[in-house]
Coordinates of C-alpha atoms in Angstrom, one line a residue:
Chain A
X1 CA 0.0 0.0 0.0
X2 CA 2.7 2.4 1.1
X3 CA 4.8 1.4 -1.9
X4 CA 2.1 2.1 -4.4
X5 CA 1.4 5.6 -2.9
X6 CA 5.0 6.5 -3.2
X7 CA 5.2 5.2 -6.7
X8 CA 2.2 7.2 -7.9
X9 CA 3.4 10.2 -6.0
X10 CA 6.7 9.9 -7.9
X11 CA 5.0 9.6 -11.2
X12 CA 2.9 12.6 -10.5
X13 CA 6.0 14.7 -9.8
X14 CA 7.6 13.5 -12.9
X15 CA 4.6 14.6 -15.0
X16 CA 4.3 18.0 -13.5
X17 CA 7.1 19.7 -15.5
X18 CA 5.3 18.6 -18.7
X19 CA 2.0 19.9 -17.4
X20 CA 3.7 23.2 -16.4
X21 CA 5.2 23.6 -19.9
X22 CA 1.8 23.0 -21.5
X23 CA 0.0 25.4 -19.1
X24 CA 2.6 28.1 -19.5
X25 CA 3.1 28.0 -23.2
X26 CA -0.4 26.9 -24.2
X27 CA -2.1 30.3 -24.1
X28 CA 0.6 31.9 -26.2
X29 CA 0.4 29.2 -28.8
X30 CA -3.4 29.2 -28.9
X31 CA -3.3 32.9 -29.3
X32 CA -0.7 32.7 -32.1
X33 CA -2.7 30.1 -33.9
X34 CA -5.9 32.2 -33.8
X35 CA -4.3 35.6 -34.4
X36 CA -1.6 34.8 -36.9
X37 CA -1.8 31.4 -38.4
X38 CA -5.5 31.4 -39.3
X39 CA -5.5 34.8 -41.0
X40 CA -2.3 33.9 -42.8
X41 CA -3.9 30.6 -44.0
X42 CA -6.9 32.5 -45.2
X43 CA -4.7 34.9 -47.1
X44 CA -2.8 32.0 -48.6
X45 CA -6.1 30.6 -49.7
X46 CA -7.2 34.0 -51.2
X47 CA -4.0 34.2 -53.2
X48 CA -5.3 31.2 -55.3
X49 CA -8.8 32.8 -56.0
X50 CA -10.0 35.0 -58.8
X51 CA -11.5 37.4 -56.2
X52 CA -11.8 37.6 -52.5
X53 CA -14.9 35.8 -51.2
X54 CA -16.2 38.8 -49.2
X55 CA -19.5 40.7 -49.4
X56 CA -21.2 37.7 -51.0
X57 CA -18.9 37.4 -53.9
X58 CA -17.6 34.0 -54.9
X59 CA -14.0 33.5 -56.1
X60 CA -12.8 30.5 -58.1
X61 CA -9.6 28.7 -57.7
X62 CA -6.9 29.9 -60.1
X63 CA -3.1 30.4 -60.4
X64 CA -3.7 33.7 -62.2
X65 CA -2.3 35.9 -59.4
X66 CA 1.1 34.1 -59.5
X67 CA 1.0 34.1 -63.3
X68 CA 0.5 37.9 -63.1
X69 CA 3.7 38.2 -61.0
X70 CA 5.7 36.1 -63.5
X71 CA 4.4 37.9 -66.6
X72 CA 5.2 41.4 -65.4
X73 CA 8.9 41.9 -64.7
X74 CA 8.3 45.1 -62.7
X75 CA 7.1 43.1 -59.7
X76 CA 10.5 41.4 -59.5
X77 CA 12.2 44.7 -60.0
X78 CA 10.2 46.1 -57.1
X79 CA 11.0 43.2 -54.8
X80 CA 14.7 43.7 -55.6
X81 CA 14.3 47.4 -54.9
X82 CA 12.7 46.6 -51.6
X83 CA 15.4 44.1 -50.7
X84 CA 18.0 46.7 -51.5
X85 CA 16.1 49.2 -49.3
X86 CA 16.1 46.7 -46.4
X87 CA 19.8 46.1 -46.7
X88 CA 20.6 49.8 -47.0
X89 CA 18.5 50.7 -44.0
X90 CA 19.9 47.9 -41.9
X91 CA 23.4 49.0 -42.9
X92 CA 22.9 52.6 -41.9
X93 CA 21.2 51.5 -38.7
X94 CA 24.4 49.5 -37.9
X95 CA 26.7 52.4 -38.9
X96 CA 24.8 54.8 -36.6
X97 CA 23.6 52.4 -33.9
X98 CA 26.7 50.4 -33.2
X99 CA 28.9 53.3 -32.0
X100 CA 26.0 54.6 -30.0
X101 CA 25.4 51.2 -28.4
X102 CA 29.2 50.9 -27.7
X103 CA 29.3 54.2 -25.9
X104 CA 26.2 53.3 -23.9
X105 CA 27.5 49.9 -22.9
X106 CA 31.2 50.6 -22.3
X107 CA 31.8 54.3 -21.7
X108 CA 28.8 55.7 -19.8
X109 CA 27.9 54.6 -16.4
X110 CA 25.0 55.1 -14.0
X111 CA 22.3 57.7 -14.3
X112 CA 23.6 59.2 -17.5
X113 CA 23.2 55.8 -19.2
X114 CA 19.5 55.7 -18.2
X115 CA 19.0 59.2 -19.5
X116 CA 20.6 58.4 -22.8
X117 CA 18.7 55.2 -23.1
X118 CA 15.5 57.1 -22.8
X119 CA 16.5 59.3 -25.7
X120 CA 17.1 56.1 -27.7
X121 CA 13.7 54.7 -26.9
X122 CA 11.5 57.8 -27.1
X123 CA 11.0 57.4 -30.9
X124 CA 9.4 54.1 -30.1
X125 CA 6.8 55.8 -28.0
X126 CA 5.7 58.3 -30.6
X127 CA 3.1 57.4 -33.2
X128 CA 4.8 56.1 -36.4
X129 CA 2.7 58.3 -38.6
X130 CA 3.4 61.4 -36.6
X131 CA 7.1 60.6 -36.8
X132 CA 7.1 60.2 -40.6
X133 CA 5.1 63.4 -41.1
X134 CA 7.5 65.3 -38.8
X135 CA 10.2 64.2 -41.2
X136 CA 8.4 65.9 -44.1
X137 CA 8.6 69.1 -42.2
X138 CA 12.3 68.7 -41.9
X139 CA 13.1 67.4 -45.4
X140 CA 10.7 69.4 -47.6
X141 CA 11.9 72.3 -49.8
X142 CA 12.5 75.3 -47.6
X143 CA 11.9 73.0 -44.6
X144 CA 13.8 72.9 -41.3
X145 CA 16.9 71.2 -42.8
X146 CA 17.3 73.5 -45.8
X147 CA 16.6 76.6 -43.7
X148 CA 19.3 75.7 -41.1
X149 CA 21.8 75.0 -43.9
X150 CA 20.9 78.2 -45.5
X151 CA 21.4 80.0 -42.2
X152 CA 25.0 78.6 -41.9
X153 CA 25.9 78.9 -45.6
X154 CA 23.6 81.5 -47.1
X155 CA 22.6 80.7 -50.7
X156 CA 23.5 77.1 -50.4
X157 CA 20.5 76.2 -52.6
X158 CA 18.0 73.4 -52.3
X159 CA 19.0 69.9 -51.4
X160 CA 15.8 68.5 -53.0
X161 CA 15.7 65.7 -50.5
X162 CA 12.0 65.4 -50.2
X163 CA 10.3 62.7 -52.3
X164 CA 13.6 60.9 -53.0
X165 CA 15.1 57.5 -52.2
X166 CA 17.4 59.0 -49.6
X167 CA 14.4 60.6 -47.9
X168 CA 12.8 57.2 -47.5
X169 CA 16.1 55.8 -46.1
X170 CA 16.4 58.6 -43.6
X171 CA 12.8 58.1 -42.4
X172 CA 13.2 54.3 -42.1
X173 CA 16.6 54.5 -40.4
X174 CA 15.1 56.8 -37.8
X175 CA 12.2 54.4 -37.2
X176 CA 14.3 51.3 -36.9
X177 CA 17.5 52.6 -35.3
X178 CA 16.4 51.7 -31.7
X179 CA 16.3 48.0 -32.7
X180 CA 19.9 48.0 -33.7
X181 CA 21.0 50.0 -30.6
X182 CA 19.2 47.7 -28.2
X183 CA 20.4 44.4 -29.7
X184 CA 24.0 45.7 -30.0
X185 CA 23.9 47.1 -26.5
X186 CA 22.9 43.7 -25.1
X187 CA 25.7 41.9 -26.8
X188 CA 28.3 44.6 -26.1
X189 CA 27.4 44.8 -22.4
X190 CA 28.1 41.1 -22.1
X191 CA 31.7 41.6 -23.2
X192 CA 33.9 41.6 -20.1
X193 CA 36.0 44.7 -19.7
X194 CA 38.9 42.4 -18.7
X195 CA 39.0 41.1 -22.3
X196 CA 39.6 44.6 -23.6
X197 CA 42.3 45.3 -21.0
X198 CA 43.9 41.9 -21.8
X199 CA 44.0 42.8 -25.4
X200 CA 45.6 46.2 -24.6
X201 CA 48.2 44.6 -22.4
X202 CA 49.1 42.3 -25.3
X203 CA 49.8 45.4 -27.4
X204 CA 46.6 45.8 -29.4
X205 CA 45.5 49.2 -30.5
X206 CA 41.8 50.3 -30.5
X207 CA 41.1 49.4 -34.1
X208 CA 42.6 45.9 -33.7
X209 CA 40.5 45.4 -30.5
X210 CA 37.4 46.5 -32.4
X211 CA 38.1 44.2 -35.4
X212 CA 39.4 41.1 -33.6
X213 CA 37.5 41.2 -30.4
X214 CA 34.5 43.5 -30.1
X215 CA 32.9 43.1 -33.6
X216 CA 33.1 39.2 -33.5
X217 CA 31.8 39.1 -29.9
X218 CA 29.0 41.6 -30.7
X219 CA 28.1 39.8 -34.0
X220 CA 25.0 38.0 -32.5
X221 CA 23.5 41.4 -31.6
X222 CA 24.4 43.0 -34.9
X223 CA 22.8 40.1 -36.8
X224 CA 19.7 40.1 -34.6
X225 CA 19.3 43.8 -35.1
X226 CA 19.9 43.6 -38.9
X227 CA 17.2 40.8 -39.2
X228 CA 14.8 42.7 -37.0
X229 CA 15.2 45.7 -39.3
X230 CA 15.5 44.0 -42.7
X231 CA 12.3 42.1 -42.6
X232 CA 9.8 44.9 -41.7
X233 CA 11.6 47.4 -44.0
X234 CA 11.1 45.1 -47.0
X235 CA 7.3 45.2 -46.6
X236 CA 7.2 48.9 -45.4
X237 CA 4.7 51.2 -47.2
X238 CA 4.0 54.2 -45.0
X239 CA 7.5 55.8 -45.0
X240 CA 8.1 55.1 -48.8
X241 CA 4.7 56.6 -49.6
X242 CA 4.9 59.7 -47.5
X243 CA 8.6 60.5 -47.9
X244 CA 9.3 59.0 -51.3
X245 CA 6.4 60.3 -53.2
X246 CA 6.9 59.4 -56.9
X247 CA 10.1 57.6 -56.0
X248 CA 8.4 55.8 -53.1
X249 CA 7.1 52.8 -55.1
X250 CA 8.2 49.5 -53.5
X251 CA 6.7 46.1 -53.2
X252 CA 5.2 47.1 -49.9
X253 CA 3.3 50.0 -51.4
X254 CA 2.1 47.9 -54.3
X255 CA 0.8 45.3 -51.9
X256 CA -0.9 47.9 -49.8
X257 CA -2.5 49.3 -53.0
X258 CA -4.0 45.9 -53.8
X259 CA -5.8 45.9 -50.5
X260 CA -6.8 49.5 -50.0
X261 CA -7.0 51.1 -53.4
X262 CA -7.5 48.5 -56.1
X263 CA -9.3 46.0 -53.9
X264 CA -7.5 43.1 -55.6
X265 CA -7.0 41.1 -52.4
X266 CA -5.9 37.9 -54.2
X267 CA -3.1 39.7 -56.0
X268 CA -2.0 41.5 -52.8
X269 CA -2.0 38.2 -51.0
X270 CA -0.1 36.4 -53.7
X271 CA 2.6 39.2 -53.8
X272 CA 2.8 39.0 -50.0
X273 CA 3.5 35.3 -50.1
X274 CA 6.1 35.7 -52.9
X275 CA 7.8 38.3 -50.7
X276 CA 7.7 36.0 -47.7
X277 CA 9.2 33.2 -49.9
X278 CA 12.0 35.5 -51.0
X279 CA 12.9 36.4 -47.4
X280 CA 12.9 32.7 -46.4
X281 CA 15.1 31.8 -49.3
X282 CA 17.5 34.7 -48.4
X283 CA 17.7 33.4 -44.8
X284 CA 18.2 29.9 -45.9
X285 CA 21.1 30.9 -48.2
X286 CA 22.7 32.9 -45.4
X287 CA 21.9 30.4 -42.7
X288 CA 25.5 29.1 -42.4
X289 CA 26.8 32.6 -42.0
X290 CA 24.1 33.6 -39.5
X291 CA 24.6 30.5 -37.5
X292 CA 28.3 31.1 -37.2
X293 CA 27.8 34.7 -36.2
X294 CA 25.2 33.9 -33.6
Chain B
X1 CA 63.9 41.6 -18.7
X2 CA 63.9 44.7 -16.5
X3 CA 63.8 46.2 -13.1
X4 CA 60.6 48.0 -12.2
X5 CA 60.6 51.0 -9.9
X6 CA 57.7 52.8 -8.3
X7 CA 58.5 56.1 -6.6
X8 CA 56.2 58.1 -4.4
X9 CA 53.1 57.0 -6.3
X10 CA 49.7 58.2 -5.2
X11 CA 46.4 57.5 -6.8
X12 CA 43.0 59.0 -6.0
X13 CA 39.6 57.8 -7.0
X14 CA 37.4 60.9 -6.3
X15 CA 38.3 61.6 -2.7
X16 CA 39.3 58.0 -2.0
X17 CA 43.1 57.7 -1.7
X18 CA 43.7 54.2 -3.2
X19 CA 47.5 54.6 -3.0
X20 CA 49.4 56.9 -0.8
X21 CA 53.0 57.7 -1.5
X22 CA 54.1 54.1 -2.3
X23 CA 57.7 53.4 -3.3
X24 CA 59.0 49.9 -4.2
X25 CA 62.0 48.6 -6.2
X26 CA 61.2 45.4 -8.0
X27 CA 64.4 43.4 -8.7
X28 CA 65.3 42.2 -12.2
X29 CA 64.1 38.6 -12.5
X30 CA 62.6 38.7 -9.0
X31 CA 59.2 37.3 -7.9
X32 CA 57.5 40.0 -5.9
X33 CA 54.3 39.5 -4.0
X34 CA 52.0 42.4 -3.2
X35 CA 49.9 41.3 -0.2
X36 CA 47.1 43.0 1.5
X37 CA 43.4 42.8 2.4
X38 CA 40.8 44.0 -0.1
X39 CA 40.8 47.7 -0.5
X40 CA 44.5 48.0 0.4
X41 CA 45.5 49.3 -3.0
X42 CA 47.4 46.3 -4.2
X43 CA 45.4 45.8 -7.4
X44 CA 45.5 49.5 -8.1
X45 CA 49.3 49.4 -7.9
X46 CA 49.3 46.5 -10.4
X47 CA 47.0 48.4 -12.7
X48 CA 49.2 51.4 -12.6
X49 CA 52.2 49.3 -13.5
X50 CA 50.2 47.7 -16.3
X51 CA 49.1 51.1 -17.6
X52 CA 45.4 50.8 -17.2
X53 CA 45.4 53.7 -14.8
X54 CA 47.8 56.6 -14.5
X55 CA 49.2 57.8 -11.1
X56 CA 48.2 61.2 -9.8
X57 CA 51.7 61.6 -8.3
X58 CA 55.0 59.8 -8.5
X59 CA 57.0 58.0 -11.1
X60 CA 57.0 54.5 -12.5
X61 CA 60.0 53.2 -14.5
X62 CA 60.5 49.9 -16.3
X63 CA 64.1 49.1 -17.2
X64 CA 65.0 52.7 -16.4
X65 CA 62.4 54.1 -18.8
X66 CA 59.7 56.4 -17.4
X67 CA 56.4 54.8 -18.3
X68 CA 53.8 56.4 -16.0
X69 CA 52.2 58.3 -18.9
X70 CA 52.4 55.4 -21.4
X71 CA 49.2 53.6 -22.2
X72 CA 49.0 49.8 -21.5
X73 CA 49.4 48.8 -25.2
X74 CA 52.8 50.5 -25.4
X75 CA 54.3 49.2 -22.2
X76 CA 55.3 45.7 -23.2
X77 CA 54.0 44.3 -19.9
X78 CA 52.4 40.8 -19.8
X79 CA 49.4 40.5 -17.5
X80 CA 47.4 37.6 -16.3
X81 CA 43.9 38.4 -15.1
X82 CA 42.1 36.9 -12.2
X83 CA 39.3 36.0 -14.6
X84 CA 41.9 34.8 -17.1
X85 CA 40.2 37.0 -19.7
X86 CA 40.7 34.5 -22.5
X87 CA 39.1 35.6 -25.8
X88 CA 36.0 33.4 -26.2
X89 CA 35.9 33.9 -29.9
X90 CA 39.4 32.4 -30.5
X91 CA 40.9 29.0 -29.9
X92 CA 43.8 28.3 -27.6
X93 CA 46.4 28.9 -30.4
X94 CA 44.9 32.2 -31.5
X95 CA 44.6 33.3 -27.9
X96 CA 48.2 32.7 -27.2
X97 CA 49.3 34.1 -30.6
X98 CA 47.4 37.3 -30.1
X99 CA 50.3 39.3 -28.7
X100 CA 52.5 38.1 -31.6
X101 CA 50.0 38.8 -34.4
X102 CA 49.4 42.4 -33.2
X103 CA 53.2 42.8 -33.4
X104 CA 53.0 41.4 -37.0
X105 CA 55.6 38.7 -36.6
X106 CA 56.1 36.3 -39.5
X107 CA 53.7 33.3 -39.4
X108 CA 56.4 30.7 -39.0
X109 CA 57.8 32.4 -36.0
X110 CA 54.4 32.8 -34.4
X111 CA 53.9 29.1 -34.8
X112 CA 57.2 28.2 -33.2
X113 CA 56.8 30.6 -30.3
X114 CA 53.2 29.6 -29.5
X115 CA 54.3 26.0 -29.6
X116 CA 57.1 26.7 -27.2
X117 CA 54.9 28.7 -24.8
X118 CA 52.3 25.9 -24.8
X119 CA 55.0 23.4 -24.2
X120 CA 56.3 25.4 -21.3
X121 CA 52.8 25.4 -19.6
X122 CA 52.4 21.8 -20.6
X123 CA 49.4 22.3 -22.8
X124 CA 50.7 21.0 -26.2
X125 CA 48.0 19.5 -28.3
X126 CA 45.2 21.7 -27.1
X127 CA 45.7 24.4 -29.8
X128 CA 42.3 24.1 -31.4
X129 CA 40.2 24.0 -28.2
X130 CA 38.0 26.9 -27.3
X131 CA 38.3 28.4 -23.9
X132 CA 34.9 27.1 -22.8
X133 CA 36.2 23.5 -23.5
X134 CA 39.0 23.8 -21.0
X135 CA 39.2 23.2 -17.3
X136 CA 40.0 26.0 -14.8
X137 CA 43.6 24.9 -14.5
X138 CA 44.0 24.7 -18.3
X139 CA 42.5 28.1 -18.8
X140 CA 45.0 29.5 -16.4
X141 CA 47.9 27.9 -18.2
X142 CA 46.6 29.4 -21.5
X143 CA 46.4 32.8 -19.8
X144 CA 49.9 32.5 -18.6
X145 CA 51.2 31.3 -22.0
X146 CA 49.5 34.3 -23.6
X147 CA 51.0 36.7 -21.1
X148 CA 54.6 35.5 -21.6
X149 CA 54.7 34.5 -25.3
X150 CA 55.6 38.0 -26.6
X151 CA 58.5 38.2 -24.1
X152 CA 57.3 41.1 -22.1
X153 CA 59.7 43.0 -19.8
X154 CA 57.5 42.4 -16.8
X155 CA 54.9 39.8 -15.9
X156 CA 51.9 40.9 -13.7
X157 CA 49.6 38.4 -12.1
X158 CA 46.4 39.5 -10.5
X159 CA 45.3 37.0 -7.9
X160 CA 46.6 34.2 -10.1
X161 CA 45.4 31.2 -8.2
X162 CA 42.3 32.4 -6.4
X163 CA 39.9 30.9 -8.9
X164 CA 41.3 27.4 -8.5
X165 CA 40.4 24.8 -5.9
X166 CA 42.9 24.1 -3.1
X167 CA 44.4 20.9 -4.5
X168 CA 45.0 22.5 -7.9
X169 CA 46.3 25.7 -6.3
X170 CA 49.2 24.0 -4.6
X171 CA 50.3 22.3 -7.8
X172 CA 50.0 25.5 -9.8
X173 CA 52.1 27.4 -7.2
X174 CA 55.0 25.1 -7.8
X175 CA 54.4 25.3 -11.6
X176 CA 54.2 29.1 -11.6
X177 CA 57.5 29.3 -9.7
X178 CA 59.2 26.8 -12.1
X179 CA 58.1 28.7 -15.2
X180 CA 59.0 32.1 -13.7
X181 CA 62.5 30.8 -12.9
X182 CA 62.9 29.1 -16.3
X183 CA 62.2 32.3 -18.2
X184 CA 63.7 34.6 -15.6
X185 CA 61.1 37.3 -16.0
X186 CA 60.5 40.1 -13.4
X187 CA 57.2 39.1 -11.9
X188 CA 54.9 41.0 -9.7
X189 CA 51.8 39.4 -8.3
X190 CA 48.9 40.5 -6.2
X191 CA 47.3 38.2 -3.6
X192 CA 45.3 38.4 -0.4
X193 CA 46.4 34.9 0.5
X194 CA 49.4 35.1 2.8
X195 CA 50.4 31.5 2.3
X196 CA 50.5 32.0 -1.5
X197 CA 52.6 35.2 -1.0
X198 CA 55.1 33.4 1.3
X199 CA 55.4 30.3 -1.0
X200 CA 55.8 32.1 -4.3
X201 CA 57.7 35.3 -3.6
X202 CA 61.3 36.3 -3.2
X203 CA 60.1 39.5 -1.7
X204 CA 56.8 40.5 -0.2
X205 CA 55.3 43.9 0.2
X206 CA 52.4 44.3 2.6
X207 CA 49.9 47.0 1.8
X208 CA 47.2 48.5 4.0
X209 CA 44.9 51.4 3.3
X210 CA 47.0 52.4 0.3
X211 CA 50.3 52.4 2.1
X212 CA 53.3 50.0 2.0
X213 CA 53.7 49.1 5.6
X214 CA 56.5 46.6 5.4
X215 CA 58.5 44.7 2.8
X216 CA 61.2 42.1 2.8
X217 CA 61.9 38.4 2.2
X218 CA 59.1 36.1 3.2
X219 CA 61.1 34.7 6.2
X220 CA 62.0 38.2 7.3
X221 CA 58.4 39.3 7.3
X222 CA 57.2 36.2 9.1
X223 CA 60.0 36.2 11.8
X224 CA 60.2 40.0 12.3
X225 CA 56.9 41.7 11.6
X226 CA 57.1 45.3 12.6
X227 CA 53.4 45.7 13.4
X228 CA 50.6 43.7 15.0
X229 CA 48.8 44.0 11.6
X230 CA 51.6 42.3 9.7
X231 CA 52.1 39.7 12.5
X232 CA 48.4 38.7 12.3
X233 CA 48.0 39.1 8.5
X234 CA 51.0 37.0 7.7
X235 CA 50.3 33.8 9.6
X236 CA 48.7 33.7 13.0
X237 CA 50.0 35.4 16.2
X238 CA 49.1 35.7 19.9
X239 CA 49.2 39.3 20.8
X240 CA 50.1 40.4 24.4
X241 CA 50.5 43.9 25.7
X242 CA 52.9 45.3 28.3
X243 CA 55.5 47.8 29.4
X244 CA 59.3 47.5 28.9
X245 CA 61.0 46.7 32.1
X246 CA 64.8 46.2 31.9
X247 CA 65.5 43.7 29.2
X248 CA 62.0 42.2 29.4
X249 CA 58.4 43.1 29.1
X250 CA 56.1 43.2 32.1
X251 CA 52.7 42.1 30.8
X252 CA 49.6 44.0 32.0
X253 CA 48.5 40.8 33.8
X254 CA 51.8 40.7 35.7
X255 CA 54.2 38.0 34.4
X256 CA 57.5 39.0 32.8
X257 CA 58.2 38.0 29.2
X258 CA 61.8 37.7 27.9
X259 CA 62.9 38.5 24.4
X260 CA 66.1 38.7 22.4
X261 CA 64.7 41.5 20.2
X262 CA 65.9 45.1 20.7
X263 CA 63.5 46.9 23.0
X264 CA 62.4 50.6 23.1
X265 CA 63.1 52.8 26.1
X266 CA 62.2 51.5 29.6
X267 CA 58.6 52.3 30.4
X268 CA 57.3 52.3 26.8
X269 CA 54.2 50.4 26.0
X270 CA 54.7 47.6 23.5
X271 CA 52.8 44.7 22.0
X272 CA 54.5 41.4 21.7
X273 CA 53.5 38.6 19.3
X274 CA 54.1 34.9 19.7
X275 CA 53.5 32.5 16.8
X276 CA 51.1 29.7 17.8
X277 CA 53.5 27.0 16.5
X278 CA 56.4 28.2 18.6
X279 CA 54.5 27.6 21.9
X280 CA 54.6 24.2 23.6
X281 CA 51.7 23.2 25.8
X282 CA 53.1 21.6 28.9
X283 CA 51.1 20.0 31.8
X284 CA 53.6 20.9 34.5
X285 CA 55.7 23.9 35.3
X286 CA 59.2 23.9 33.7
X287 CA 61.9 24.3 36.2
X288 CA 64.8 25.1 33.8
X289 CA 63.6 28.7 33.4
X290 CA 66.5 30.7 32.0
X291 CA 65.9 31.6 28.4
X292 CA 62.3 30.4 28.4
X293 CA 59.1 32.1 28.8
X294 CA 56.3 30.5 30.7
X295 CA 52.6 31.5 31.1
X296 CA 49.8 29.7 32.8
X297 CA 46.6 29.1 30.8
X298 CA 43.6 26.8 30.6
X299 CA 42.8 24.6 27.6
X300 CA 39.3 25.4 26.4
X301 CA 39.3 23.1 23.4
X302 CA 41.7 20.9 21.5
X303 CA 40.8 20.8 17.8
X304 CA 42.1 17.7 16.0
X305 CA 43.0 18.2 12.3
X306 CA 44.9 15.1 11.4
X307 CA 48.5 16.0 11.2
X308 CA 48.1 18.8 13.7
X309 CA 46.3 20.0 16.8
X310 CA 45.0 23.4 17.6
X311 CA 44.6 24.3 21.2
X312 CA 42.2 27.1 22.0
X313 CA 43.3 28.5 25.4
X314 CA 42.2 31.2 27.7
X315 CA 44.3 33.2 30.1
X316 CA 42.3 35.7 32.2
X317 CA 39.9 37.1 29.6
X318 CA 42.4 36.7 26.8
X319 CA 42.1 34.0 24.1
X320 CA 45.3 32.3 23.0
X321 CA 46.1 29.8 20.3
X322 CA 48.7 27.0 20.0
X323 CA 49.5 24.8 17.1
X324 CA 51.0 21.4 17.9
X325 CA 52.2 18.6 15.6
X326 CA 50.4 15.4 16.0
X327 CA 53.2 13.3 17.5
X328 CA 50.9 10.5 18.6
X329 CA 50.7 11.5 22.3
X330 CA 47.3 12.0 23.9
X331 CA 46.1 15.6 23.5
X332 CA 45.6 17.6 26.6
X333 CA 41.9 17.5 27.4
X334 CA 39.7 20.5 27.8
X335 CA 39.6 22.5 31.1
X336 CA 43.1 21.4 32.1
X337 CA 45.4 24.1 33.5
X338 CA 48.6 24.1 31.5
X339 CA 51.9 26.0 31.1
X340 CA 52.7 27.7 27.8
X341 CA 56.4 27.6 27.1
X342 CA 58.4 29.3 24.4
X343 CA 61.9 30.5 23.8
X344 CA 62.9 34.2 24.4
X345 CA 64.0 34.4 20.8
X346 CA 60.4 33.7 19.7
X347 CA 59.0 36.7 21.4
X348 CA 58.4 39.3 18.6
X349 CA 58.2 42.9 19.7
X350 CA 55.8 44.8 17.4
X351 CA 55.0 48.5 17.6
X352 CA 52.8 49.5 20.4

């Protein structure tokens, strides 16, 4: 009797970790299934229809949307343009964000660090649309930027930045910079100061230490930041539309058009899944590099 | 190799005086131990010699060259960190080779010298391992190889053995001493472990509150500490207070204690120290007298530790301690009145 109770008690204890895992992760997975997977599946289904089955209309199964993509080369051109935009924005975020993260993690201590962190995070708290429109005030002809330049160098002339590719990059870099700073900060902070001092005592100059020690050790953070930025930038439509104007046509804006202006949901859905496939292929190709870096 | 000299060095952190007018000459090829409790400034002194900090006052020279304003990367000083600070993104070979690759030595020479260094620390064959695949002792050897492979003028060791367990530590002490002698490099190391300082060093400097309070050969420091602090920090000591009376000291409790050490003027207050291992616990009074000192005490506890015995004793309100070898005889049991006997030459007079 006593033996059987202990045995069942032991079994109960052995099971409880599994139950805890299910109880703790279950809600998140249920939510993800309902909120992400089901709509995505619906969209995937739409992409094979002639028209979206809403408001009583009936779509028929077809591959026409995917044929549309293959027949018109400009969709591919736009995807490549968006990939280039993603890479450019990620690169500039690294260029600006890494030094900032380094200073935050290694040079500044205590209260000042918190204050500067706040400055990094504040853009996150403001509304994205407001942020982008505030850039139009800065970048437009005779805007804040041009007037300040004109104040320093009178008669410098117009930069003509508004509604250009650089304007889109500027707006996107501003929006996504905090991701890079935060991920780099985390990996830089984990680097022991002793390592840097050890390298110095061995005769290494700053640049050598950066190249051989800090960059390799911070690589997981840099890669994480770049991925976090690259993916949403490829599909972005708001910044390109508002800041790029005529030059702001990317795959993201075309997809948005299909849903909001042209009401061709099946084509929008098909283009979305083609873009998703492109991203997955890129990550698959770079997987060995990413794995080593992380 | 080179001599290192520190002259009148002071270092402030805000208003905290980490080092206060410290001067030490480190002999060429010598093994110098900086000993002190935490906060005594010993690590600060090491970091000043390494070039991670600059002194607020004073001069530091290496091989006669003034270096106190030279940054660490230009000092040619090898340092082994307490945390070992091995580069986690490099294997053992690249870690050791680091100091040579930044000096842009030819690849073949790097290969030879790294091989020699790893041979010296007995780690040949582990070149391709990553630091996280090594044991604590192995990591330490890699750190040591890395610090000496570029033939620095000075080797600095920050608490070199504190991260190892006791068994490994004793082995590494002998190793470290052998390697240091083999390459003949001027070595300065920091420790808070008095036994480590005494075992490894040719000379020991004791620091307290940013000041050098005594230095000398390990035996000198142990046999002739100048202060109660040094007497108790280096080893163990029973401290007794009294007043100089002729050629002896009259203890506050009454008895007279003889010494062979020079004494200050008659009537001055002094503290004397007696090492616990120099005292014999005797059940009866010794009649021979003469050059011996004798005090009555009561055994409170006899602690058995295998090869030795520690007697905890009391005399009046004072606690005393005696170490005895385990010679096989029955230990004196608790609550027994005994006589403590030691030679006059074992009475150390420290400052009052």
